[in-house]
PDB file of C-alpha atoms in Angstrom:
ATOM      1  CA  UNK E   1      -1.699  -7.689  16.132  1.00  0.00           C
ATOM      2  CA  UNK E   2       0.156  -5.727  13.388  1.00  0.00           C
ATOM      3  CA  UNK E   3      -1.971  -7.419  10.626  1.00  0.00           C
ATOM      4  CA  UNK E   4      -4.989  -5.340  11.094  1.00  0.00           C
ATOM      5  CA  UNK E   5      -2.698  -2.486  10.021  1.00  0.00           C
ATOM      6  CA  UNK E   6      -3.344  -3.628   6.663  1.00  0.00           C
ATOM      7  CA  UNK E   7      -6.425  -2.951   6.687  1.00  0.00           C
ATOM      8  CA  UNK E   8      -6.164   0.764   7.368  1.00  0.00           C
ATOM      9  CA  UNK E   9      -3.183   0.631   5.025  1.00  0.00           C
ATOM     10  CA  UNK E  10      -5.112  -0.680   2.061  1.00  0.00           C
ATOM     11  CA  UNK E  11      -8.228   1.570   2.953  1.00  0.00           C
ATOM     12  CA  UNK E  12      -6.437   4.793   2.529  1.00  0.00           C
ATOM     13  CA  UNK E  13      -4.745   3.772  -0.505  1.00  0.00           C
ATOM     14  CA  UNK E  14      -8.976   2.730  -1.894  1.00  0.00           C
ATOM     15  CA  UNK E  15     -10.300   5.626  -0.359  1.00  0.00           C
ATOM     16  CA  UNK E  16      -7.232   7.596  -2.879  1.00  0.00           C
ATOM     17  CA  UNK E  17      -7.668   5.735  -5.635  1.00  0.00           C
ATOM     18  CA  UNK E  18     -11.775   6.082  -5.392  1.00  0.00           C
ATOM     19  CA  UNK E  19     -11.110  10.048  -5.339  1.00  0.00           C
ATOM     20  CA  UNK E  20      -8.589   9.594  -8.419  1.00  0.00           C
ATOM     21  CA  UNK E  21     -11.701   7.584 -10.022  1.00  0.00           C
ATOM     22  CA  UNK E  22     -14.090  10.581  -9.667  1.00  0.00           C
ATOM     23  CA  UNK E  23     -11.607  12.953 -10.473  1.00  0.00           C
ATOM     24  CA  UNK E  24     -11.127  11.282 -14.310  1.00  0.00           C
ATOM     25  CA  UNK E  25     -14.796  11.110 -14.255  1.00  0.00           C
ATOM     26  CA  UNK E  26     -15.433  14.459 -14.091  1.00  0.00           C
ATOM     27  CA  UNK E  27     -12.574  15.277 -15.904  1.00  0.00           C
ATOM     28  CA  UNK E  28     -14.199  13.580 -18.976  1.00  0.00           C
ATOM     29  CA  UNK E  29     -17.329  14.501 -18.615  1.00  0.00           C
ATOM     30  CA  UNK E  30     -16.555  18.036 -18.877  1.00  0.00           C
ATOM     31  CA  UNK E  31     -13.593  16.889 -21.674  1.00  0.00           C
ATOM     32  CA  UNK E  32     -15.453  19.024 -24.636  1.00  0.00           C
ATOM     33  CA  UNK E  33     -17.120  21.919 -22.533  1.00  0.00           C
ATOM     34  CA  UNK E  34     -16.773  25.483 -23.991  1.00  0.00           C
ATOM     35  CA  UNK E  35     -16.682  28.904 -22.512  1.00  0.00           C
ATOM     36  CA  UNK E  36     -16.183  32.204 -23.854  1.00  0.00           C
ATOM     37  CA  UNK E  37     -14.225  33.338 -21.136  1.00  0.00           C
ATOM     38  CA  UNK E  38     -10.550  31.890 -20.751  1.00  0.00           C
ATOM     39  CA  UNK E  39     -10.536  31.753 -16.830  1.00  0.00           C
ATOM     40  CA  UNK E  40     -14.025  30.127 -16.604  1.00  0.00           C
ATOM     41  CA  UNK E  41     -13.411  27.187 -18.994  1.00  0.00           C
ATOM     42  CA  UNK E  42     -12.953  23.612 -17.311  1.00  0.00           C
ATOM     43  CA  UNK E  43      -9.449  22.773 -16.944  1.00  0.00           C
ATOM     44  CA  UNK E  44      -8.028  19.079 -16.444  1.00  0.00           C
ATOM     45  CA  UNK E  45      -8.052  18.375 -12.411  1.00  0.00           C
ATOM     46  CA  UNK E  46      -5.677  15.703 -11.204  1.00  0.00           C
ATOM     47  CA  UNK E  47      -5.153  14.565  -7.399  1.00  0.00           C
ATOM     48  CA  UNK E  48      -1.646  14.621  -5.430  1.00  0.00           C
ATOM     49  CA  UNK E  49      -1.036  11.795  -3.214  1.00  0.00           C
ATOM     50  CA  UNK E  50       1.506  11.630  -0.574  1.00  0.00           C
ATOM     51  CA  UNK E  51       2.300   8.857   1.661  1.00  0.00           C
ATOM     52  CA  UNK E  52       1.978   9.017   5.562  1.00  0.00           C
ATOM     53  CA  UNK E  53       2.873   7.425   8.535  1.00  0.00           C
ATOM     54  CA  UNK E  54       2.348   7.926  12.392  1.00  0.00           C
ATOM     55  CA  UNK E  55       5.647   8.580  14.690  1.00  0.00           C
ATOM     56  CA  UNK E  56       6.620   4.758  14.776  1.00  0.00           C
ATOM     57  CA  UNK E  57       6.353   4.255  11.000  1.00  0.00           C
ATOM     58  CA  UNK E  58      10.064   3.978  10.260  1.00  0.00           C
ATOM     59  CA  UNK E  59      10.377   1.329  12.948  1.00  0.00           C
ATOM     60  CA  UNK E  60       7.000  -0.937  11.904  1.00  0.00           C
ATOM     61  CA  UNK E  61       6.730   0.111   7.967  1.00  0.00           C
ATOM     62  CA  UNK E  62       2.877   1.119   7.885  1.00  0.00           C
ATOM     63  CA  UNK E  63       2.339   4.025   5.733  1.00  0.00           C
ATOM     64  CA  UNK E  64      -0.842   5.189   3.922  1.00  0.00           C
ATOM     65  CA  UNK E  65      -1.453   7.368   1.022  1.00  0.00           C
ATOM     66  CA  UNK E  66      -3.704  10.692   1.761  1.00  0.00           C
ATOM     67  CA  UNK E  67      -5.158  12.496  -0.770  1.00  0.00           C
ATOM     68  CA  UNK E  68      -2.776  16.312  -0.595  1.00  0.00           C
ATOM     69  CA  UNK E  69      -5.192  18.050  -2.541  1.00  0.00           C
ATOM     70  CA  UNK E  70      -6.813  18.313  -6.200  1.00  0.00           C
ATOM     71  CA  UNK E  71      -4.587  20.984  -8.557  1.00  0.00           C
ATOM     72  CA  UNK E  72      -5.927  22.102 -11.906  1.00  0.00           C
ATOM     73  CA  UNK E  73      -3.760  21.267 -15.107  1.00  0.00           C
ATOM     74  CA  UNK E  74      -1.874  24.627 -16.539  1.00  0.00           C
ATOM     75  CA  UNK E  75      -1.858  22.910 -19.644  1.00  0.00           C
ATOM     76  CA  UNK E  76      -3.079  25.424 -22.700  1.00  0.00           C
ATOM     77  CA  UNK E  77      -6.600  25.412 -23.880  1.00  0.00           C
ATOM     78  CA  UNK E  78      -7.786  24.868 -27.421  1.00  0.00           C
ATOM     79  CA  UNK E  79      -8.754  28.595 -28.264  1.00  0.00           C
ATOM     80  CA  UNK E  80     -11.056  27.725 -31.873  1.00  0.00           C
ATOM     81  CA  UNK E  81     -12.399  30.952 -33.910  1.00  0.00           C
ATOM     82  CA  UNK E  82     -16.169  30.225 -33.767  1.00  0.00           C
ATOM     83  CA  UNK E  83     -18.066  33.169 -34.490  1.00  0.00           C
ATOM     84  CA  UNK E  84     -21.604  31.682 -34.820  1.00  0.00           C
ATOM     85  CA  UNK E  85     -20.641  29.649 -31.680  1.00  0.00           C
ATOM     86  CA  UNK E  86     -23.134  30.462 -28.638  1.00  0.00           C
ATOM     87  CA  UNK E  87     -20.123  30.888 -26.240  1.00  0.00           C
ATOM     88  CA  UNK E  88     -17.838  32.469 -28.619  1.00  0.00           C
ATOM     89  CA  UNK E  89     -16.697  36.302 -27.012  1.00  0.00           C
ATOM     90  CA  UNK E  90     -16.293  39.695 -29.113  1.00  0.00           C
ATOM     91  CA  UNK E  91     -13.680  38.817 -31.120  1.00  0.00           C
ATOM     92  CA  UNK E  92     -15.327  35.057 -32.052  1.00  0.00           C
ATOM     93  CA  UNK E  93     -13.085  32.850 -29.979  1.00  0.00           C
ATOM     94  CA  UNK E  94     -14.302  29.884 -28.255  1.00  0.00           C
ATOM     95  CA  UNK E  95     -11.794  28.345 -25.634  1.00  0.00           C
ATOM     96  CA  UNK E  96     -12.219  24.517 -25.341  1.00  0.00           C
ATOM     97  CA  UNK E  97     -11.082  22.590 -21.875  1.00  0.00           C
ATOM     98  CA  UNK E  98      -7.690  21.213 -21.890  1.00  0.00           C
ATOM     99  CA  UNK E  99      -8.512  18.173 -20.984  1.00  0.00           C
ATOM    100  CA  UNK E 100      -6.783  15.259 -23.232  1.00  0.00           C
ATOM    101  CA  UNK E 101      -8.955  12.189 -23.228  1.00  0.00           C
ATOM    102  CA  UNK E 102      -6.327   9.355 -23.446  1.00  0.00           C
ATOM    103  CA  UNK E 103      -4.314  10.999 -20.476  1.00  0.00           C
ATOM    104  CA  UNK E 104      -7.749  10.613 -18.565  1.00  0.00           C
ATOM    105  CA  UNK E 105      -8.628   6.905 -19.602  1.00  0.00           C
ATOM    106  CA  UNK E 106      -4.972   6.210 -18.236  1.00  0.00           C
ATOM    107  CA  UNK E 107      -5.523   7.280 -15.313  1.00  0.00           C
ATOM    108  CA  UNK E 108      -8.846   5.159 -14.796  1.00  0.00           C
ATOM    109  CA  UNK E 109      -7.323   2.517 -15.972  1.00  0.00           C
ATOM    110  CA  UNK E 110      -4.372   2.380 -13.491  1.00  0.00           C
ATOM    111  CA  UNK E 111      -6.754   4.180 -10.412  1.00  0.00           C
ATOM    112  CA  UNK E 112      -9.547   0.788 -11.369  1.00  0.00           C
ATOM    113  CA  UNK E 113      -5.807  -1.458 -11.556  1.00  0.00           C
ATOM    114  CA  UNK E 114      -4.523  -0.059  -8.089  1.00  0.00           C
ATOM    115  CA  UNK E 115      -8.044  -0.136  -6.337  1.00  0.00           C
ATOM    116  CA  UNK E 116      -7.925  -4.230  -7.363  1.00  0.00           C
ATOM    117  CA  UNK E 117      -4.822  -4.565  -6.155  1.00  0.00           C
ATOM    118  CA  UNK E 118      -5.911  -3.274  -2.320  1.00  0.00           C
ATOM    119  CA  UNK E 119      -8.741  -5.400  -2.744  1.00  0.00           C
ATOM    120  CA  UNK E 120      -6.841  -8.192  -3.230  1.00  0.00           C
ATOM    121  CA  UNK E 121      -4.770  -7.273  -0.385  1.00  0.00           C
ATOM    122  CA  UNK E 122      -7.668  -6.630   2.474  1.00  0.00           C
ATOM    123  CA  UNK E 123      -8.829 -10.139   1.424  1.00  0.00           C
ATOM    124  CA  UNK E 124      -5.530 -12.116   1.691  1.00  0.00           C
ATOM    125  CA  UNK E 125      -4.895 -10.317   5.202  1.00  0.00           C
ATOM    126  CA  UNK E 126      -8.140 -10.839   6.170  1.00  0.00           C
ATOM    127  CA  UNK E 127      -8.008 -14.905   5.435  1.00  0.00           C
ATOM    128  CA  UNK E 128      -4.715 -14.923   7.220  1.00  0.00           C
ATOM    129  CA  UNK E 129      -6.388 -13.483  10.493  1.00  0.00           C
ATOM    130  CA  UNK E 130      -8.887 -15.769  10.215  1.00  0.00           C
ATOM    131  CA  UNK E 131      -6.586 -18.437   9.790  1.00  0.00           C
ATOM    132  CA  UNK E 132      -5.088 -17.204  12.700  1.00  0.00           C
ATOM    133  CA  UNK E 133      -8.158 -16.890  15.082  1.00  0.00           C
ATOM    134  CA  UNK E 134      -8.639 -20.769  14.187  1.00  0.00           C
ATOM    135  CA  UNK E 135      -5.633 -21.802  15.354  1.00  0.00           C
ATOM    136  CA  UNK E 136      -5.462 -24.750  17.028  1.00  0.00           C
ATOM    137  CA  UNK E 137      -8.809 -25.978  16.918  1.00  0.00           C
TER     138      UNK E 137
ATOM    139  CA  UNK K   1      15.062 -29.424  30.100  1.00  0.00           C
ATOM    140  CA  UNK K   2      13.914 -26.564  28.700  1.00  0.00           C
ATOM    141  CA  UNK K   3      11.029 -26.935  26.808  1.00  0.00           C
ATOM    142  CA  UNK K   4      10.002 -24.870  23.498  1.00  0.00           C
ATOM    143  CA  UNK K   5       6.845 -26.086  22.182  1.00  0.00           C
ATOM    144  CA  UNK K   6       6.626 -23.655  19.472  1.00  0.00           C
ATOM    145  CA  UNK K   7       9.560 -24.073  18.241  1.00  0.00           C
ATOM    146  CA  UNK K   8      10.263 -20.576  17.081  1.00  0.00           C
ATOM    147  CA  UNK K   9       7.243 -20.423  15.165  1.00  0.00           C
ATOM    148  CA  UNK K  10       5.870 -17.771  16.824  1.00  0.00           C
ATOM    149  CA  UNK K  11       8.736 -15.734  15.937  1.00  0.00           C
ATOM    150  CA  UNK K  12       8.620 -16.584  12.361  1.00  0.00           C
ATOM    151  CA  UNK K  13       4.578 -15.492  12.336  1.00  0.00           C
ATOM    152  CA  UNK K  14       5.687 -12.431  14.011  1.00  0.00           C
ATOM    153  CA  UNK K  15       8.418 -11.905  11.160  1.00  0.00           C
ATOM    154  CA  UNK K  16       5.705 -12.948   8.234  1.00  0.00           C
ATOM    155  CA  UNK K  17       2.998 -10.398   9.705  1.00  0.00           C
ATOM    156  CA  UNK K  18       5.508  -7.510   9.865  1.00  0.00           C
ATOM    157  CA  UNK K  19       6.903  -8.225   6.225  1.00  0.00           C
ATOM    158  CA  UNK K  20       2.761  -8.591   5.340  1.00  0.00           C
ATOM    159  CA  UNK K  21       2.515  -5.270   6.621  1.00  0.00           C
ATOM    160  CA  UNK K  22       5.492  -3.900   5.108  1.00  0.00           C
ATOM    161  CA  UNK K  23       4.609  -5.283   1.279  1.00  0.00           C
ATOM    162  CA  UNK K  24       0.984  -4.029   1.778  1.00  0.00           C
ATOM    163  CA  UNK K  25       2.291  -0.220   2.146  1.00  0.00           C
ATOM    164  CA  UNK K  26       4.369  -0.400  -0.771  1.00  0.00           C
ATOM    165  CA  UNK K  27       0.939  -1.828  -2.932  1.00  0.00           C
ATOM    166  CA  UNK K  28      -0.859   1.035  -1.004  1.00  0.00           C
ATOM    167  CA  UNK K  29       1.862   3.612  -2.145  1.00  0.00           C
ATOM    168  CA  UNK K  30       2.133   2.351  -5.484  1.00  0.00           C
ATOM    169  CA  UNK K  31       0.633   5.707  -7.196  1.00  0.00           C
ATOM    170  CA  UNK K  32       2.252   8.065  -4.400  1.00  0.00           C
ATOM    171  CA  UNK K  33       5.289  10.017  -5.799  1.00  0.00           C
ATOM    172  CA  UNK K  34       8.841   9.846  -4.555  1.00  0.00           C
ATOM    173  CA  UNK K  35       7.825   6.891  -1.981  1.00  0.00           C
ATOM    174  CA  UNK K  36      10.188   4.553  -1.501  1.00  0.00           C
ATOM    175  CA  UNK K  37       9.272   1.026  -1.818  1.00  0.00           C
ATOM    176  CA  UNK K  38      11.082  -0.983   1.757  1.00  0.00           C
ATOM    177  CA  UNK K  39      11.586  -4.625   2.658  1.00  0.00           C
ATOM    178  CA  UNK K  40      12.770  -6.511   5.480  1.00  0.00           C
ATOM    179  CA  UNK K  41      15.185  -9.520   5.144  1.00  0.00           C
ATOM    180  CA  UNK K  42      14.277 -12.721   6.510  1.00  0.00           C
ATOM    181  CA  UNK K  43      18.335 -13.364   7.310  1.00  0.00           C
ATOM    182  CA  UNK K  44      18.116 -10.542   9.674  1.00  0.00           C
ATOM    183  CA  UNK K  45      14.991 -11.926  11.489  1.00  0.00           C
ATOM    184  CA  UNK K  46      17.147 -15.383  11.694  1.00  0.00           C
ATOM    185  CA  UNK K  47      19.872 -14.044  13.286  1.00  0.00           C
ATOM    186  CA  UNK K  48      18.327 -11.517  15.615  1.00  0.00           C
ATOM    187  CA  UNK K  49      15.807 -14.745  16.608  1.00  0.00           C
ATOM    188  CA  UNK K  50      18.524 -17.105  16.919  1.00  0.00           C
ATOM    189  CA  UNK K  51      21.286 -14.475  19.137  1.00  0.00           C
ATOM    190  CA  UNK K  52      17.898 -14.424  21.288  1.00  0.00           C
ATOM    191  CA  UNK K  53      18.815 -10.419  21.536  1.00  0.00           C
ATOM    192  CA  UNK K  54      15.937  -7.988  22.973  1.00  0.00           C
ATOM    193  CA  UNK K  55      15.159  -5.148  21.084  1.00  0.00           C
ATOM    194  CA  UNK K  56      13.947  -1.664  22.519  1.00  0.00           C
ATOM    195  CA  UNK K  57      10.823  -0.690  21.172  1.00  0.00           C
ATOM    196  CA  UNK K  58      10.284   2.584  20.761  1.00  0.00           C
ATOM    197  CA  UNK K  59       6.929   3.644  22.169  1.00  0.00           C
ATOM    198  CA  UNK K  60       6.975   7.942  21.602  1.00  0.00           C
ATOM    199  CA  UNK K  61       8.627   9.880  19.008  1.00  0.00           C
ATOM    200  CA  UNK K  62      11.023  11.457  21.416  1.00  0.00           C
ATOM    201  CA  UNK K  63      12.888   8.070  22.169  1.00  0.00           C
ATOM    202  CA  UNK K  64      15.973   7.569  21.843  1.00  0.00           C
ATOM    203  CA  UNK K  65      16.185   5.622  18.551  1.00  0.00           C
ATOM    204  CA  UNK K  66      18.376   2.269  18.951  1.00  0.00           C
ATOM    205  CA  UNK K  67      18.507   1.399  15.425  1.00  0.00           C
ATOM    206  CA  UNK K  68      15.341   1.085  13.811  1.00  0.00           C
ATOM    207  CA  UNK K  69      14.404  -2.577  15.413  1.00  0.00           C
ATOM    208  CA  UNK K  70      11.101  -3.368  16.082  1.00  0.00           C
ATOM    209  CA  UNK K  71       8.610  -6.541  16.955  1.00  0.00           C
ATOM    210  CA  UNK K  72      10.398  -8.658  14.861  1.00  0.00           C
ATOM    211  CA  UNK K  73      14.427  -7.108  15.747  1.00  0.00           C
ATOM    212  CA  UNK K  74      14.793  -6.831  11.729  1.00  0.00           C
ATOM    213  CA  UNK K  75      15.560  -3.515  10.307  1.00  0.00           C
ATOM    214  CA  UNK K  76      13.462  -2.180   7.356  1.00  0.00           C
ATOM    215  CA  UNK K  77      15.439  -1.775   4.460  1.00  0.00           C
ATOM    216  CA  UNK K  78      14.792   0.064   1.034  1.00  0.00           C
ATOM    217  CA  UNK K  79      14.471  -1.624  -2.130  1.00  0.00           C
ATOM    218  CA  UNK K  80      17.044  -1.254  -4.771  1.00  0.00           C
ATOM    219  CA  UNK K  81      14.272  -0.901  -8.000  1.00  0.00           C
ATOM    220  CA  UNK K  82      15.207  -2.437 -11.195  1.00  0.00           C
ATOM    221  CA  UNK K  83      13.532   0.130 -13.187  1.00  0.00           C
ATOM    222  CA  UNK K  84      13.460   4.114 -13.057  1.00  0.00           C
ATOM    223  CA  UNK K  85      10.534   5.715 -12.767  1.00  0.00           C
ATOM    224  CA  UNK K  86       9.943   9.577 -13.658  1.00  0.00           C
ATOM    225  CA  UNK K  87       8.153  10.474  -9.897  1.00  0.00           C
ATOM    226  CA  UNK K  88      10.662   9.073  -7.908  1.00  0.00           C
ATOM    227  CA  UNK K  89       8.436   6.167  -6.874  1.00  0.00           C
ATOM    228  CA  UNK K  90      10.428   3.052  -6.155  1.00  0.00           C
ATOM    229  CA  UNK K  91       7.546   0.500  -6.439  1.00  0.00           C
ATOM    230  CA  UNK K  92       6.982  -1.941  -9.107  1.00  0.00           C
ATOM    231  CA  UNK K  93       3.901  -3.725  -8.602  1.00  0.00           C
ATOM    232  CA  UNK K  94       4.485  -6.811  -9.823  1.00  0.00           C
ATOM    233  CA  UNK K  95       7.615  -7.694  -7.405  1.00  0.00           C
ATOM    234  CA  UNK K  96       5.693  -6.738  -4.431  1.00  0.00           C
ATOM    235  CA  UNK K  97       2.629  -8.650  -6.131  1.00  0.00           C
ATOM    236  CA  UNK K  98       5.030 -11.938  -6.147  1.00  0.00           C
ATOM    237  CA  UNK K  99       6.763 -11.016  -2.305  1.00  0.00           C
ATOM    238  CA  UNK K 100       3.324 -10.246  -0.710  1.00  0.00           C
ATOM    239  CA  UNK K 101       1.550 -13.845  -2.145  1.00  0.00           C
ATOM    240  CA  UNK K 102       5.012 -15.780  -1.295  1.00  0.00           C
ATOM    241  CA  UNK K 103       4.903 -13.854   2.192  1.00  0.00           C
ATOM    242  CA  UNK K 104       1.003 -14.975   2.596  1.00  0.00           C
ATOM    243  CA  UNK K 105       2.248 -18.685   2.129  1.00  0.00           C
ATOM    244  CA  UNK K 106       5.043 -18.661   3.854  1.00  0.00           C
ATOM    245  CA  UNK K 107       2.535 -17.397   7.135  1.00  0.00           C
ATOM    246  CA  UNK K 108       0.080 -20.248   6.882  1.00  0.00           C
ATOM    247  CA  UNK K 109       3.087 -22.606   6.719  1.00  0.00           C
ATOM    248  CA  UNK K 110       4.227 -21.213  10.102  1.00  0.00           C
ATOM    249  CA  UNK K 111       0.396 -21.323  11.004  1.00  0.00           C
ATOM    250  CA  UNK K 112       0.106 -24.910   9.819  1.00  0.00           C
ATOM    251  CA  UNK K 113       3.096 -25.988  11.669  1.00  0.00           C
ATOM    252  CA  UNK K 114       1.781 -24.338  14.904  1.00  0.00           C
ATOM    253  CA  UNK K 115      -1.320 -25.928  14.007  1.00  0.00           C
ATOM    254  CA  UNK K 116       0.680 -29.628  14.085  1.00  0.00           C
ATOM    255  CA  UNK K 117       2.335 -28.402  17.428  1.00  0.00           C
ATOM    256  CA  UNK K 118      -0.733 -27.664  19.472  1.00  0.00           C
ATOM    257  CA  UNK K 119      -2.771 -30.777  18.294  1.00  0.00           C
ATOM    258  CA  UNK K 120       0.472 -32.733  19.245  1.00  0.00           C
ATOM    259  CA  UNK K 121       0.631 -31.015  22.450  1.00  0.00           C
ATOM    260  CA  UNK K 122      -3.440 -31.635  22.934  1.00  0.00           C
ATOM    261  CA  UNK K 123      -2.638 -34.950  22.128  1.00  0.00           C
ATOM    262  CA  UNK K 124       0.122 -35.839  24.560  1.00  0.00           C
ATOM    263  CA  UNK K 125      -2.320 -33.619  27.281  1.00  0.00           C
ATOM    264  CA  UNK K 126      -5.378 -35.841  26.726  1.00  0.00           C
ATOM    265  CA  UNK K 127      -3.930 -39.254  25.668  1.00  0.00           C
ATOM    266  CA  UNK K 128      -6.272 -39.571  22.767  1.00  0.00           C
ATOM    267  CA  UNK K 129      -7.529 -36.869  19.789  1.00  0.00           C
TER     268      UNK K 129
END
C-alpha cells in the first residue's frame, strides 16, 4: 500500500526540519558571544537539505529530504575596539559572532511552519488508511 | 455478462493514493533547494484505466525503463510554478496545501462509493442488512 510511504516521507522532512529547529537555537543562543580570537568566535551554522529517493522514485514520486550536512556562515564578524573588554586581544579588538538575529527567527519561523505542515500530512494519511482498513464494514 | 462490482473504483483509489503520495513529497521538499515540485494528471489515469493497457513495472534500477508508468499507468509530471524562487525550488506550499486536501476528499469519495458497493453486494448476498 503506497500510502504508508507518506509516512516515511513526512518523517524525514520532521526529522529535517527538527535539526533546522536546533540549529537556529543554538545559533541564537550563541548570537552575542565574544572571542578574542577571530577563528574561535561562533559563526552562524545553517543546515543543507537535499531531497532523496530510492531507485524507483521517478516511477512512484516518493522522495524525502536528508539533512547533507551543517556549514558555517562566511559572513564577516563584527570586529568592536574594546580594550577593557575581558576577551579583547593585544591590540583591543573584540570579534562578535556573525550571527544576524532576524535571519535566525526566519528560519524558526518557517522550520516551526514546515514541521506543521508534515504534521498535518501524517494525520490526513493516517485517517485515510484507517478509513481504508474499515472498509466495508 | 461480465461483472465489475467495483466499478473502477479501485482504480481511482489506486490513482488518489499515488497522487497522495506524490503531493506529500513536494510538502516534504518544500525547504529542499532546486527540488522540483511533480504532479500527476488525473486525465492520464482516465485514459490509461479506460484503454485497460498494462503497464511494466519496473522492479530494479537496471530495467529497461518503458516510460515512467507505474501502479496507476500515469506518468509523473513537473509542475510549471507560478512564482520564481531564488533556490531553484519549484514548490509553493499553498497549491500543494489546496491539491493534497482536494486529493484527501476526492479518496474517501472513492472509499465511500466502494463502501455503497460492498454493502449493496452484502445485501444482494444475504437478502437482508
Amino acid at each position: 500500500m503506497s500510502l504508508f510511504k507518506v509516512f516515511d516521507v513526512a518523517g524525514s522532512a520532521m526529522n529535517a526540519q527538527s535539526v533546522r529547529m536546533n540549529v537556529t537555537a543554538s545559533n541564537l543562543a550563541n548570537a552575542g558571544s565574544t572571542s578574542g580570537d577571530a577563528d574561535k568566535v561562533y559563526r552562524a551554522r545553517h543546515p543543507v537539505f537535499t531531497s532523496f529517493g530510492d531507485a524507483l522514485s521517478e516511477q512512484t514520486g516518493v522522495t524525502g529530504v536528508r539533512l547533507d550536512g551543517v556549514v558555517e556562515s562566511s559572513a564577516p564578524l563584527q570586529q568592536q575596539y574594546q580594550p577593557d573588554h575581558p576577551d579583547a586581544d593585544a591590540d583591543g579588538n573584540v570579534y562578535v559572532s556573525n550571527v544576524n538575529s532576524i535571519d535566525e527567527m526566519v528560519n524558526m519561523m518557517s522550520a516551526s511552519r514546515s514541521y506543521q505542515n508534515n504534521v498535518e500530512m501524517i494525520n490526513t494519511t493516517k485517517d485515510l488508511l484507517l478509513q481504508t482498513l474499515s472498509l466495508g464494514r | 455478462m461480465k461483472i465489475q462490482p467495483f466499478a473502477n473504483h479501485e482504480q481511482a483509489l489506486k490513482f488518489r493514493a499515488l497522487r497522495n503520495q506524490v503531493l506529500a513529497s513536494n510538502i516534504a521538499n518544500a525547504d529542499t533547494p532546486n527540488y522540483k515540485a511533480r504532479d500527476v494528471d488525473f486525465g492520464d489515469a482516465l485514459k490509461s484505466a479506460q484503454s485497460g493497457q498494462l503497464s511494466l513495472r519496473k522492479t530494479s534500477d537496471m530495467h529497461i525503463s518503458s516510460g515512467n508508468k507505474n501502479s496507476a499507468g500515469v506518468d509523473i509530471k513537473y509542475r510549471v510554478p507560478t512564482q520564481p524562487t531564488l533556490d531553484g525550488n519549484t514548490v509553493q506550499t499553498d497549491v500543494e496545501q489546496a491539491a493534497f486536501s482536494e486529493n484527501a476528499v476526492q479518496y474517501r469519495a472513492s472509499l465511500s462509493f466502494l463502501d455503497g458497493k460492498i454493502r449493496g453486494l452484502r445485501f444482494a448476498i444475504r437478502g437482508s442488512d
